[in-house]
PDB file of C-alpha atoms in Angstrom:
ATOM      1  CA  MET A1052     106.431 -20.836 -26.295  1.00 51.00           C
ATOM      2  CA  ASP A1053     107.558 -19.482 -29.670  1.00 57.00           C
ATOM      3  CA  ARG A1054     104.348 -20.615 -31.342  1.00 56.00           C
ATOM      4  CA  LYS A1055     102.216 -18.939 -28.675  1.00 58.00           C
ATOM      5  CA  ASN A1056     104.084 -15.650 -28.995  1.00 57.00           C
ATOM      6  CA  HIS A1057     103.753 -15.769 -32.769  1.00 58.00           C
ATOM      7  CA  SER A1058      99.996 -16.369 -32.623  1.00 56.00           C
ATOM      8  CA  GLU A1059      99.568 -13.507 -30.150  1.00 57.00           C
ATOM      9  CA  ALA A1060     101.529 -11.210 -32.442  1.00 56.00           C
ATOM     10  CA  SER A1061      99.347 -12.123 -35.422  1.00 57.00           C
ATOM     11  CA  GLN A1062      96.216 -11.465 -33.351  1.00 55.00           C
ATOM     12  CA  MET A1063      97.568  -8.031 -32.396  1.00 56.00           C
ATOM     13  CA  ASN A1064      98.108  -7.216 -36.073  1.00 54.00           C
ATOM     14  CA  SER A1065      94.522  -8.117 -36.955  1.00 53.00           C
ATOM     15  CA  VAL A1066      93.217  -5.998 -34.070  1.00 54.00           C
ATOM     16  CA  ASP A1067      95.278  -3.023 -35.289  1.00 59.00           C
ATOM     17  CA  LEU A1068      93.719  -3.311 -38.745  1.00 59.00           C
ATOM     18  CA  GLU A1069      90.224  -3.397 -37.245  1.00 59.00           C
ATOM     19  CA  SER A1070      90.833  -0.328 -35.081  1.00 57.00           C
ATOM     20  CA  ASP A1071      92.135   1.597 -38.116  1.00 62.00           C
ATOM     21  CA  SER A1072      88.974   0.843 -40.102  1.00 59.00           C
ATOM     22  CA  GLU A1073      86.807   1.858 -37.133  1.00 60.00           C
ATOM     23  CA  GLU A1074      88.596   5.209 -36.921  1.00 62.00           C
ATOM     24  CA  LEU A1075      87.912   5.832 -40.616  1.00 62.00           C
ATOM     25  CA  GLU A1076      84.223   5.082 -40.086  1.00 60.00           C
ATOM     26  CA  LYS A1077      84.045   7.493 -37.131  1.00 55.00           C
ATOM     27  CA  ASP A1078      85.684  10.241 -39.204  1.00 60.00           C
ATOM     28  CA  SER A1079      83.210   9.803 -42.049  1.00 60.00           C
ATOM     29  CA  VAL A1080      80.128   9.660 -39.786  1.00 57.00           C
ATOM     30  CA  ASP A1081      80.586  11.658 -36.591  1.00 60.00           C
ATOM     31  CA  ARG A1082      76.928  11.481 -35.545  1.00 62.00           C
ATOM     32  CA  GLU A1083      76.867   7.685 -35.554  1.00 61.00           C
ATOM     33  CA  GLY A1084      80.112   7.654 -33.575  1.00 59.00           C
ATOM     34  CA  ASN A1085      78.558   9.878 -30.898  1.00 65.00           C
ATOM     35  CA  SER A1086      75.474   7.673 -30.564  1.00 66.00           C
ATOM     36  CA  MET A1087      77.717   4.602 -30.303  1.00 65.00           C
ATOM     37  CA  ASP A1088      79.645   6.285 -27.464  1.00 68.00           C
ATOM     38  CA  LEU A1089      76.377   6.848 -25.579  1.00 68.00           C
ATOM     39  CA  GLU A1090      75.479   3.171 -26.015  1.00 68.00           C
ATOM     40  CA  LEU A1091      78.890   2.129 -24.693  1.00 69.00           C
ATOM     41  CA  ASN A1092      78.412   4.368 -21.637  1.00 67.00           C
ATOM     42  CA  SER A1093      75.073   2.713 -20.835  1.00 67.00           C
ATOM     43  CA  VAL A1094      76.692  -0.722 -21.190  1.00 66.00           C
ATOM     44  CA  ASP A1095      79.414   0.340 -18.734  1.00 67.00           C
ATOM     45  CA  MET A1096      76.725   1.328 -16.210  1.00 68.00           C
ATOM     46  CA  GLU A1097      75.085  -2.090 -16.597  1.00 66.00           C
ATOM     47  CA  LEU A1098      78.417  -3.820 -15.979  1.00 66.00           C
ATOM     48  CA  VAL A1099      78.923  -1.769 -12.813  1.00 65.00           C
ATOM     49  CA  SER A1100      75.499  -2.787 -11.490  1.00 63.00           C
ATOM     50  CA  ILE A1101      76.313  -6.432 -12.252  1.00 64.00           C
ATOM     51  CA  ASP A1102      79.576  -6.069 -10.293  1.00 63.00           C
ATOM     52  CA  PHE A1103      77.624  -4.784  -7.294  1.00 64.00           C
ATOM     53  CA  LYS A1104      75.300  -7.777  -7.497  1.00 64.00           C
ATOM     54  CA  SER A1105      78.207 -10.222  -7.601  1.00 61.00           C
ATOM     55  CA  ASP A1106      79.815  -8.490  -4.602  1.00 62.00           C
ATOM     56  CA  SER A1107      76.637  -8.789  -2.545  1.00 63.00           C
ATOM     57  CA  VAL A1108      76.352 -12.477  -3.458  1.00 60.00           C
ATOM     58  CA  ASP A1109      79.946 -13.075  -2.344  1.00 61.00           C
ATOM     59  CA  LEU A1110      79.268 -11.348   1.000  1.00 62.00           C
ATOM     60  CA  SER A1111      76.150 -13.441   1.614  1.00 62.00           C
ATOM     61  CA  LEU A1112      78.047 -16.651   0.860  1.00 63.00           C
ATOM     62  CA  ILE A1113      80.773 -15.670   3.317  1.00 63.00           C
ATOM     63  CA  SER A1114      78.274 -14.854   6.081  1.00 62.00           C
ATOM     64  CA  LYS A1115      76.448 -18.174   5.565  1.00 65.00           C
ATOM     65  CA  GLY A1116      79.663 -20.207   5.446  1.00 53.00           C
TER      66      GLY A1116
END
């Protein structure tokens, strides 16, 4: 268990470093950051539509079963 906790902690540290560098990039180029936000929003909408599809598939499987 100790090894697992240690590896998770090291992964968290690397993620923190990445997020810091991303914040610096957003500060230096605001316009690119805004366009990236729009892209992320469109990806979220796609994920929502995929969730609806999976729900409908589950319902059809239940009704057939």
